[in-house]
mmCIF file of C-alpha atoms in Angstrom:
data_model
loop_
_atom_site.group_PDB
_atom_site.id
_atom_site.type_symbol
_atom_site.label_atom_id
_atom_site.label_comp_id
_atom_site.label_asym_id
_atom_site.label_seq_id
_atom_site.Cartn_x
_atom_site.Cartn_y
_atom_site.Cartn_z
ATOM 1 C CA MET A 1109 -0.137 0.015 0.088
ATOM 2 C CA LYS A 1110 1.552 3.503 -0.937
ATOM 3 C CA ARG A 1111 2.379 5.863 1.935
ATOM 4 C CA GLU A 1112 0.195 8.265 0.060
ATOM 5 C CA MET A 1113 -2.854 5.711 0.561
ATOM 6 C CA VAL A 1114 -2.173 5.163 3.974
ATOM 7 C CA PHE A 1115 -1.986 8.756 4.902
ATOM 8 C CA ASN A 1116 -5.268 9.207 2.934
ATOM 9 C CA LEU A 1117 -6.889 6.627 5.307
ATOM 10 C CA ALA A 1118 -5.012 8.060 8.305
ATOM 11 C CA LEU A 1119 -6.648 11.537 7.875
ATOM 12 C CA LEU A 1120 -10.103 10.277 7.398
ATOM 13 C CA ALA A 1121 -9.601 8.101 10.564
ATOM 14 C CA LEU A 1122 -8.346 11.120 12.465
ATOM 15 C CA ILE A 1123 -11.381 13.238 11.428
ATOM 16 C CA LEU A 1124 -13.758 10.785 12.190
ATOM 17 C CA GLY A 1125 -11.890 9.593 15.692
ATOM 18 C CA VAL A 1126 -12.069 13.325 16.764
ATOM 19 C CA ALA A 1127 -15.602 13.346 16.256
ATOM 20 C CA LEU A 1128 -16.494 10.159 17.987
ATOM 21 C CA TRP A 1129 -13.956 11.306 20.952
ATOM 22 C CA ALA A 1130 -15.695 14.383 21.315
ATOM 23 C CA GLN A 1131 -19.117 12.867 21.363
ATOM 24 C CA ALA A 1132 -17.789 10.465 24.484
ATOM 25 C CA SER A 1133 -16.266 13.372 25.998
ATOM 26 C CA ASP A 1134 -19.495 15.600 25.795
ATOM 27 C CA GLU A 1135 -17.431 18.225 23.916
ATOM 28 C CA PRO A 1136 -19.908 19.423 20.955
ATOM 29 C CA PHE A 1137 -18.120 22.232 20.146
ATOM 30 C CA LEU A 1138 -15.148 20.162 18.822
ATOM 31 C CA ILE A 1139 -17.691 18.066 16.762
ATOM 32 C CA THR A 1140 -18.832 21.411 15.409
ATOM 33 C CA LEU A 1141 -15.381 22.672 14.846
ATOM 34 C CA THR A 1142 -14.629 19.212 12.833
ATOM 35 C CA THR A 1143 -17.832 19.404 11.289
ATOM 36 C CA ARG A 1144 -16.485 23.028 9.645
ATOM 37 C CA ALA A 1145 -13.056 21.430 8.766
ATOM 38 C CA VAL A 1146 -15.241 18.826 6.778
ATOM 39 C CA ILE A 1147 -17.250 21.245 5.049
ATOM 40 C CA PHE A 1148 -14.178 23.501 4.509
ATOM 41 C CA ALA A 1149 -12.366 20.407 2.830
ATOM 42 C CA ILE A 1150 -15.368 19.964 0.364
ATOM 43 C CA ALA A 1151 -14.941 23.581 -1.029
ATOM 44 C CA GLY A 1152 -11.147 22.856 -1.286
ATOM 45 C CA VAL A 1153 -11.795 19.744 -3.055
ATOM 46 C CA GLY A 1154 -14.167 21.747 -5.511
ATOM 47 C CA LEU A 1155 -11.458 24.600 -5.990
ATOM 48 C CA ASN A 1156 -8.796 22.069 -6.425
ATOM 49 C CA PHE A 1157 -10.535 20.371 -9.308
ATOM 50 C CA ALA A 1158 -10.171 23.375 -11.124
ATOM 51 C CA LEU A 1159 -6.558 24.790 -9.922
ATOM 52 C CA GLY A 1160 -4.870 21.301 -9.456
ATOM 53 C CA PHE A 1161 -6.311 19.068 -12.275
ATOM 54 C CA GLY A 1162 -6.934 22.198 -14.731
ATOM 55 C CA GLY A 1163 -4.449 24.749 -13.740
ATOM 56 C CA LEU A 1164 -7.297 27.551 -13.236
ATOM 57 C CA VAL A 1165 -6.255 29.651 -10.722
ATOM 58 C CA SER A 1166 -9.466 31.125 -9.904
ATOM 59 C CA PHE A 1167 -9.744 33.532 -6.888
ATOM 60 C CA GLY A 1168 -13.685 33.991 -7.143
ATOM 61 C CA HIS A 1169 -14.871 30.757 -5.758
ATOM 62 C CA ALA A 1170 -16.645 32.561 -2.730
ATOM 63 C CA ALA A 1171 -19.306 33.336 -5.586
ATOM 64 C CA PHE A 1172 -20.035 29.675 -5.814
ATOM 65 C CA PHE A 1173 -19.913 29.311 -1.939
ATOM 66 C CA GLY A 1174 -21.597 32.110 -1.071
ATOM 67 C CA LEU A 1175 -24.658 31.424 -3.757
ATOM 68 C CA GLY A 1176 -24.889 27.721 -2.053
ATOM 69 C CA GLY A 1177 -25.343 29.560 1.432
ATOM 70 C CA TYR A 1178 -27.951 32.191 -0.275
ATOM 71 C CA VAL A 1179 -29.852 29.173 -1.500
ATOM 72 C CA MET A 1180 -30.037 27.665 1.806
ATOM 73 C CA GLY A 1181 -30.907 30.851 3.329
ATOM 74 C CA VAL A 1182 -33.325 32.016 1.055
ATOM 75 C CA LEU A 1183 -35.571 28.760 0.533
ATOM 76 C CA ALA A 1184 -35.227 28.060 4.355
ATOM 77 C CA TYR A 1185 -36.309 31.615 5.377
ATOM 78 C CA HIS A 1186 -39.525 31.312 3.139
ATOM 79 C CA ALA A 1187 -40.035 27.780 4.596
ATOM 80 C CA GLN A 1188 -39.958 29.132 8.206
ATOM 81 C CA THR A 1189 -42.097 32.210 7.683
ATOM 82 C CA TYR A 1190 -44.587 30.529 5.691
ATOM 83 C CA THR A 1191 -44.372 32.902 2.716
ATOM 84 C CA PRO A 1192 -43.778 31.886 -1.069
ATOM 85 C CA LEU A 1193 -40.561 32.486 -2.856
ATOM 86 C CA PHE A 1194 -42.733 33.020 -6.082
ATOM 87 C CA GLU A 1195 -45.884 33.375 -6.756
ATOM 88 C CA THR A 1196 -46.054 34.020 -10.740
ATOM 89 C CA PRO A 1197 -45.702 32.376 -12.962
ATOM 90 C CA LEU A 1198 -45.497 29.492 -10.719
ATOM 91 C CA LEU A 1199 -46.021 29.005 -7.182
ATOM 92 C CA ILE A 1200 -42.842 28.012 -5.449
ATOM 93 C CA GLN A 1201 -42.560 27.424 -1.787
ATOM 94 C CA GLY A 1202 -39.375 27.414 0.449
ATOM 95 C CA THR A 1203 -38.081 24.182 1.849
ATOM 96 C CA LYS A 1204 -36.500 22.815 4.821
ATOM 97 C CA SER A 1205 -35.351 19.808 2.901
ATOM 98 C CA MET A 1206 -31.816 19.478 3.001
ATOM 99 C CA PRO A 1207 -31.685 17.162 -0.090
ATOM 100 C CA VAL A 1208 -33.847 19.702 -2.225
ATOM 101 C CA ILE A 1209 -31.450 22.549 -0.793
ATOM 102 C CA TRP A 1210 -28.096 20.884 -1.953
ATOM 103 C CA LEU A 1211 -29.787 20.000 -5.387
ATOM 104 C CA VAL A 1212 -30.848 23.599 -6.010
ATOM 105 C CA SER A 1213 -27.399 24.842 -4.464
ATOM 106 C CA ILE A 1214 -25.761 22.526 -7.270
ATOM 107 C CA LEU A 1215 -27.611 23.459 -10.123
ATOM 108 C CA LEU A 1216 -27.505 27.115 -9.869
ATOM 109 C CA SER A 1217 -23.800 26.794 -8.885
ATOM 110 C CA SER A 1218 -23.008 24.904 -11.765
ATOM 111 C CA LEU A 1219 -25.089 27.674 -13.933
ATOM 112 C CA LEU A 1220 -23.266 30.419 -12.328
ATOM 113 C CA ALA A 1221 -19.921 28.599 -12.755
ATOM 114 C CA LEU A 1222 -20.808 28.102 -16.674
ATOM 115 C CA ALA A 1223 -21.550 31.634 -16.952
ATOM 116 C CA ILE A 1224 -18.661 33.170 -15.238
ATOM 117 C CA GLY A 1225 -16.349 30.364 -16.982
ATOM 118 C CA ALA A 1226 -17.471 30.749 -20.457
ATOM 119 C CA LEU A 1227 -16.359 34.505 -20.127
ATOM 120 C CA SER A 1228 -13.516 34.145 -17.738
ATOM 121 C CA LEU A 1229 -12.079 31.282 -19.898
ATOM 122 C CA ARG A 1230 -11.375 33.582 -23.026
ATOM 123 C CA THR A 1231 -8.379 35.018 -20.900
ATOM 124 C CA SER A 1232 -5.682 33.378 -19.236
ATOM 125 C CA GLY A 1233 -3.226 34.126 -16.473
ATOM 126 C CA VAL A 1234 -3.615 37.272 -14.014
ATOM 127 C CA TYR A 1235 -6.754 38.373 -16.323
ATOM 128 C CA PHE A 1236 -8.615 35.412 -15.397
ATOM 129 C CA ILE A 1237 -7.878 35.835 -11.994
ATOM 130 C CA MET A 1238 -8.980 39.385 -11.593
ATOM 131 C CA ILE A 1239 -11.877 38.279 -13.636
ATOM 132 C CA THR A 1240 -13.057 35.779 -11.199
ATOM 133 C CA LEU A 1241 -12.542 38.140 -8.507
ATOM 134 C CA ALA A 1242 -14.586 40.768 -9.972
ATOM 135 C CA PHE A 1243 -17.655 38.407 -10.331
ATOM 136 C CA ALA A 1244 -17.420 37.365 -6.728
ATOM 137 C CA GLN A 1245 -17.174 40.921 -5.486
ATOM 138 C CA MET A 1246 -20.125 41.752 -7.739
ATOM 139 C CA LEU A 1247 -22.305 39.313 -5.816
ATOM 140 C CA TYR A 1248 -20.694 40.422 -2.594
ATOM 141 C CA TYR A 1249 -22.041 44.026 -2.890
ATOM 142 C CA PHE A 1250 -25.401 42.716 -4.222
ATOM 143 C CA ALA A 1251 -25.867 40.765 -1.361
ATOM 144 C CA ILE A 1252 -25.053 43.765 1.105
ATOM 145 C CA SER A 1253 -27.671 45.632 -0.802
ATOM 146 C CA TRP A 1254 -30.179 42.840 -0.562
ATOM 147 C CA ALA A 1255 -32.495 44.076 1.981
ATOM 148 C CA ALA A 1256 -35.006 41.688 1.582
ATOM 149 C CA TYR A 1257 -32.714 39.090 2.972
ATOM 150 C CA GLY A 1258 -30.824 40.672 5.834
ATOM 151 C CA GLY A 1259 -28.439 42.994 3.738
ATOM 152 C CA GLU A 1260 -25.163 43.456 5.233
ATOM 153 C CA ASP A 1261 -26.661 42.240 8.543
ATOM 154 C CA GLY A 1262 -27.294 38.753 6.963
ATOM 155 C CA LEU A 1263 -30.204 36.172 7.436
ATOM 156 C CA SER A 1264 -30.627 33.792 10.565
ATOM 157 C CA ILE A 1265 -32.517 30.436 10.205
ATOM 158 C CA TYR A 1266 -33.628 29.322 13.716
ATOM 159 C CA VAL A 1267 -33.998 25.501 12.989
ATOM 160 C CA ARG A 1268 -31.370 23.706 10.922
ATOM 161 C CA ASN A 1269 -32.731 21.968 8.065
ATOM 162 C CA GLY A 1270 -33.614 18.227 7.928
ATOM 163 C CA PHE A 1271 -32.528 14.983 6.361
ATOM 164 C CA PRO A 1272 -34.886 11.782 6.320
ATOM 165 C CA GLY A 1273 -34.250 9.852 9.229
ATOM 166 C CA LEU A 1274 -31.607 12.000 11.038
ATOM 167 C CA ASN A 1275 -31.968 14.536 13.670
ATOM 168 C CA THR A 1276 -29.717 17.506 12.145
ATOM 169 C CA MET A 1277 -29.582 19.359 15.288
ATOM 170 C CA ASP A 1278 -27.587 16.805 16.969
ATOM 171 C CA PRO A 1279 -23.804 17.869 16.324
ATOM 172 C CA LEU A 1280 -22.730 13.966 15.768
ATOM 173 C CA GLN A 1281 -25.456 13.425 13.386
ATOM 174 C CA PHE A 1282 -24.968 16.660 11.092
ATOM 175 C CA PHE A 1283 -21.154 15.627 10.983
ATOM 176 C CA ALA A 1284 -21.682 12.240 9.878
ATOM 177 C CA LEU A 1285 -24.043 13.687 7.188
ATOM 178 C CA CYS A 1286 -21.344 16.162 5.876
ATOM 179 C CA PHE A 1287 -18.353 13.323 6.258
ATOM 180 C CA ALA A 1288 -20.597 11.041 4.177
ATOM 181 C CA LEU A 1289 -21.050 13.838 1.529
ATOM 182 C CA LEU A 1290 -17.194 14.552 1.565
ATOM 183 C CA LEU A 1291 -16.456 10.935 1.101
ATOM 184 C CA ILE A 1292 -18.755 10.627 -1.801
ATOM 185 C CA VAL A 1293 -17.192 13.853 -3.311
ATOM 186 C CA LEU A 1294 -13.783 12.483 -3.131
ATOM 187 C CA LEU A 1295 -14.700 9.409 -4.929
ATOM 188 C CA LEU A 1296 -16.245 11.371 -7.579
ATOM 189 C CA VAL A 1297 -13.675 13.272 -7.932
ATOM 190 C CA SER A 1298 -10.920 10.760 -7.971
ATOM 191 C CA LEU A 1299 -12.889 8.977 -10.662
ATOM 192 C CA ALA A 1300 -12.988 11.828 -12.730
ATOM 193 C CA ALA A 1301 -9.217 12.350 -12.237
ATOM 194 C CA ARG A 1302 -8.510 9.169 -13.502
ATOM 195 C CA SER A 1303 -11.325 9.037 -16.490
ATOM 196 C CA ALA A 1304 -10.533 10.283 -20.253
ATOM 197 C CA PHE A 1305 -11.789 13.463 -19.284
ATOM 198 C CA GLY A 1306 -9.420 13.870 -16.352
ATOM 199 C CA LEU A 1307 -6.543 12.754 -18.606
ATOM 200 C CA ALA A 1308 -7.240 15.266 -21.073
ATOM 201 C CA LEU A 1309 -7.526 17.756 -18.633
ATOM 202 C CA GLY A 1310 -4.314 17.175 -17.254
ATOM 203 C CA ALA A 1311 -2.674 17.185 -20.647
ATOM 204 C CA ALA A 1312 -4.455 20.550 -21.902
ATOM 205 C CA ARG A 1313 -2.899 21.871 -18.350
ATOM 206 C CA GLN A 1314 0.564 20.794 -19.520
ATOM 207 C CA ASN A 1315 0.338 21.441 -23.395
ATOM 208 C CA GLU A 1316 -2.713 22.894 -24.950
ATOM 209 C CA ALA A 1317 -1.026 22.479 -28.396
ATOM 210 C CA ARG A 1318 -0.927 18.873 -28.377
ATOM 211 C CA VAL A 1319 -4.477 18.404 -26.884
ATOM 212 C CA GLN A 1320 -5.727 20.742 -29.772
ATOM 213 C CA ALA A 1321 -3.429 18.260 -32.080
ATOM 214 C CA VAL A 1322 -5.653 15.202 -31.154
ATOM 215 C CA GLY A 1323 -8.929 17.145 -31.580
ATOM 216 C CA GLN A 1324 -9.674 17.985 -28.275
ATOM 217 C CA THR A 1325 -10.702 21.695 -27.277
ATOM 218 C CA PRO A 1326 -8.947 22.894 -24.244
ATOM 219 C CA TYR A 1327 -11.824 25.596 -23.650
ATOM 220 C CA ARG A 1328 -14.545 23.102 -23.536
ATOM 221 C CA LEU A 1329 -12.390 20.857 -21.110
ATOM 222 C CA TYR A 1330 -11.631 24.044 -18.826
ATOM 223 C CA LEU A 1331 -15.199 25.083 -19.168
ATOM 224 C CA VAL A 1332 -16.639 21.424 -17.826
ATOM 225 C CA ALA A 1333 -14.000 21.356 -15.024
ATOM 226 C CA PHE A 1334 -15.016 24.990 -14.080
ATOM 227 C CA VAL A 1335 -18.615 24.238 -13.759
ATOM 228 C CA ILE A 1336 -17.716 20.869 -11.672
ATOM 229 C CA SER A 1337 -15.532 23.021 -9.550
ATOM 230 C CA GLY A 1338 -18.333 25.535 -8.942
ATOM 231 C CA ALA A 1339 -21.135 22.859 -8.068
ATOM 232 C CA ILE A 1340 -18.905 20.927 -5.452
ATOM 233 C CA THR A 1341 -18.231 24.588 -3.773
ATOM 234 C CA GLY A 1342 -21.817 25.640 -4.089
ATOM 235 C CA LEU A 1343 -22.576 22.199 -2.276
ATOM 236 C CA ALA A 1344 -20.278 23.241 0.515
ATOM 237 C CA GLY A 1345 -21.554 26.752 0.943
ATOM 238 C CA ALA A 1346 -25.364 25.423 1.528
ATOM 239 C CA LEU A 1347 -23.526 23.086 4.263
ATOM 240 C CA PHE A 1348 -21.628 25.730 6.099
ATOM 241 C CA ALA A 1349 -24.911 28.173 6.136
ATOM 242 C CA ASP A 1350 -26.659 25.114 7.273
ATOM 243 C CA LEU A 1351 -24.023 24.449 10.004
ATOM 244 C CA ASN A 1352 -24.051 28.142 11.333
ATOM 245 C CA ARG A 1353 -27.758 28.508 10.732
ATOM 246 C CA PHE A 1354 -26.878 31.738 9.303
ATOM 247 C CA VAL A 1355 -25.738 33.558 6.036
ATOM 248 C CA SER A 1356 -24.277 36.848 5.301
ATOM 249 C CA PRO A 1357 -22.408 38.612 2.404
ATOM 250 C CA VAL A 1358 -19.274 37.904 3.762
ATOM 251 C CA MET A 1359 -19.495 34.254 2.241
ATOM 252 C CA PHE A 1360 -19.250 36.068 -0.804
ATOM 253 C CA SER A 1361 -16.076 38.149 0.009
ATOM 254 C CA TRP A 1362 -12.641 37.978 -1.548
ATOM 255 C CA GLN A 1363 -11.198 36.559 1.956
ATOM 256 C CA THR A 1364 -13.476 33.647 1.701
ATOM 257 C CA SER A 1365 -11.599 32.685 -1.584
ATOM 258 C CA GLY A 1366 -8.209 33.200 -0.474
ATOM 259 C CA GLU A 1367 -9.024 31.002 2.445
ATOM 260 C CA ILE A 1368 -10.445 28.346 0.327
ATOM 261 C CA MET A 1369 -7.284 28.721 -1.791
ATOM 262 C CA VAL A 1370 -4.889 28.357 1.587
ATOM 263 C CA PHE A 1371 -6.734 25.024 1.978
ATOM 264 C CA VAL A 1372 -5.521 23.896 -1.263
ATOM 265 C CA ILE A 1373 -2.004 25.186 -0.969
ATOM 266 C CA LEU A 1374 -1.542 23.876 2.623
ATOM 267 C CA GLY A 1375 -2.472 20.317 1.688
ATOM 268 C CA GLY A 1376 -0.984 20.225 -1.968
ATOM 269 C CA VAL A 1377 -2.303 21.328 -5.214
ATOM 270 C CA GLY A 1378 -3.483 18.518 -7.658
ATOM 271 C CA ARG A 1379 -3.806 16.047 -4.680
ATOM 272 C CA ILE A 1380 -7.142 14.639 -4.284
ATOM 273 C CA PHE A 1381 -6.960 14.464 -0.499
ATOM 274 C CA GLY A 1382 -4.756 17.494 -0.408
ATOM 275 C CA PRO A 1383 -7.469 20.203 0.300
ATOM 276 C CA VAL A 1384 -8.839 17.898 3.471
ATOM 277 C CA ALA A 1385 -5.402 18.172 4.787
ATOM 278 C CA GLY A 1386 -5.270 21.579 4.415
ATOM 279 C CA ALA A 1387 -8.563 22.635 5.884
ATOM 280 C CA VAL A 1388 -7.977 20.112 8.952
ATOM 281 C CA LEU A 1389 -4.545 22.106 9.411
ATOM 282 C CA PHE A 1390 -5.952 25.278 9.131
ATOM 283 C CA ILE A 1391 -8.908 24.819 11.442
ATOM 284 C CA LEU A 1392 -6.074 23.475 13.900
ATOM 285 C CA LEU A 1393 -4.305 26.340 13.481
ATOM 286 C CA GLU A 1394 -7.410 28.788 13.888
ATOM 287 C CA HIS A 1395 -8.551 26.622 16.820
ATOM 288 C CA LEU A 1396 -4.953 26.760 18.763
ATOM 289 C CA LEU A 1397 -3.506 30.132 17.446
ATOM 290 C CA GLY A 1398 -6.751 31.809 17.613
ATOM 291 C CA GLY A 1399 -6.595 31.745 21.393
ATOM 292 C CA LEU A 1400 -3.184 33.312 21.672
ATOM 293 C CA SER A 1401 -3.718 36.138 19.459
ATOM 294 C CA VAL A 1402 -6.308 37.837 17.355
ATOM 295 C CA TYR A 1403 -3.903 38.049 14.922
ATOM 296 C CA TRP A 1404 -3.133 34.723 14.681
ATOM 297 C CA HIS A 1405 -3.293 34.872 10.533
ATOM 298 C CA ILE A 1406 0.326 36.407 11.265
ATOM 299 C CA TYR A 1407 1.335 33.168 11.732
ATOM 300 C CA LEU A 1408 -0.611 31.049 9.265
ATOM 301 C CA GLY A 1409 0.972 33.584 6.891
ATOM 302 C CA ALA A 1410 4.454 32.416 7.942
ATOM 303 C CA ILE A 1411 3.372 28.989 7.673
ATOM 304 C CA LEU A 1412 2.075 29.376 4.390
ATOM 305 C CA LEU A 1413 5.227 31.143 3.292
ATOM 306 C CA GLY A 1414 7.426 28.284 4.179
ATOM 307 C CA VAL A 1415 4.996 25.903 2.181
ATOM 308 C CA VAL A 1416 5.114 27.795 -0.843
ATOM 309 C CA LEU A 1417 8.882 28.489 -0.356
ATOM 310 C CA PHE A 1418 10.300 24.924 1.008
ATOM 311 C CA ALA A 1419 7.267 22.532 0.486
ATOM 312 C CA ARG A 1420 5.615 23.215 -2.890
ATOM 313 C CA GLY A 1421 3.963 19.857 -2.630
ATOM 314 C CA GLY A 1422 2.101 21.159 0.528
ATOM 315 C CA LEU A 1423 1.631 18.806 3.355
ATOM 316 C CA TYR A 1424 1.255 15.829 0.977
ATOM 317 C CA GLY A 1425 4.374 16.595 -0.807
ATOM 318 C CA LEU A 1426 6.248 16.246 2.276
ATOM 319 C CA ILE A 1427 4.689 13.148 3.309
ATOM 320 C CA ALA A 1428 3.910 11.255 0.114
ATOM 321 C CA GLY A 1429 6.645 12.516 -2.210
ATOM 322 C CA ARG A 1430 6.213 14.253 -5.714
ATOM 323 C CA GLU A 1431 3.952 11.679 -7.179
ATOM 324 C CA VAL A 1432 0.390 13.229 -7.870
ATOM 325 C CA ALA A 1433 -2.789 11.294 -6.683
ATOM 326 C CA HIS A 1434 -4.014 10.851 -9.906
ATOM 327 C CA ASP A 1435 -1.199 9.424 -11.904
#
């Protein structure tokens, strides 16, 4: 068994073990903290699909994260206030059903990613980075001015949405739900990375001219990868809003995009489990260093600088070597 596979299993066992230990020790806050790491890991896996496998450096993934959050907030708000979302041309009610909310979040995030990607992918390099950032900031300022759903103050949801057969207000059960989704996302991304599409995407990242020579269109490959990436990140946004029972324009901010990218860089760009390790490390640092100083990001910045300069493969590069997960 490869070192990387052993580390993958150990990482998942660690996450699950911490949650179970917290349950046995009656530490619900620690379960919530672990759930937060799992949700951030899903968001990181989403960005990594575009960044690690497609070479698309997006600094606007908060657009999809925030959209997923607002889908949850808006649908749940109309359900708890017993007011319809639309009355014409069709009567559309709010909902407290997690599966429905996830489906809507994924669909709308995919459509948004399709629109943003179709325009942004006509550029490259720093222009692509700035365009994706601009779209996210547009949505950020729109959310601030959206007074119907709290505007700058955000929107609170009093009771967590429901999932058949589970009590989602129980921290461990909600963690288990998010953990199961993380496993599903990791499996799907792993299969996609090893598929013909994933191989063609990796080839386009390395040499577009050769891919065009065999009849593939790099633009289409990048666009599909960007849409898949946005859909996964939108799902994470819906889960994050449900975890906090609160949604605000901060979810659209450039800081959120930066944090998601930090998860990927810390864990290892292009590694399927890299964002999982990065998100866990980020939450661990936030919890430990946040108690020392409100300026704990200074320490995080120093660690990130060290990773970029001396461990460019991230945590996975240090432990498992330079071989990428999908080779």
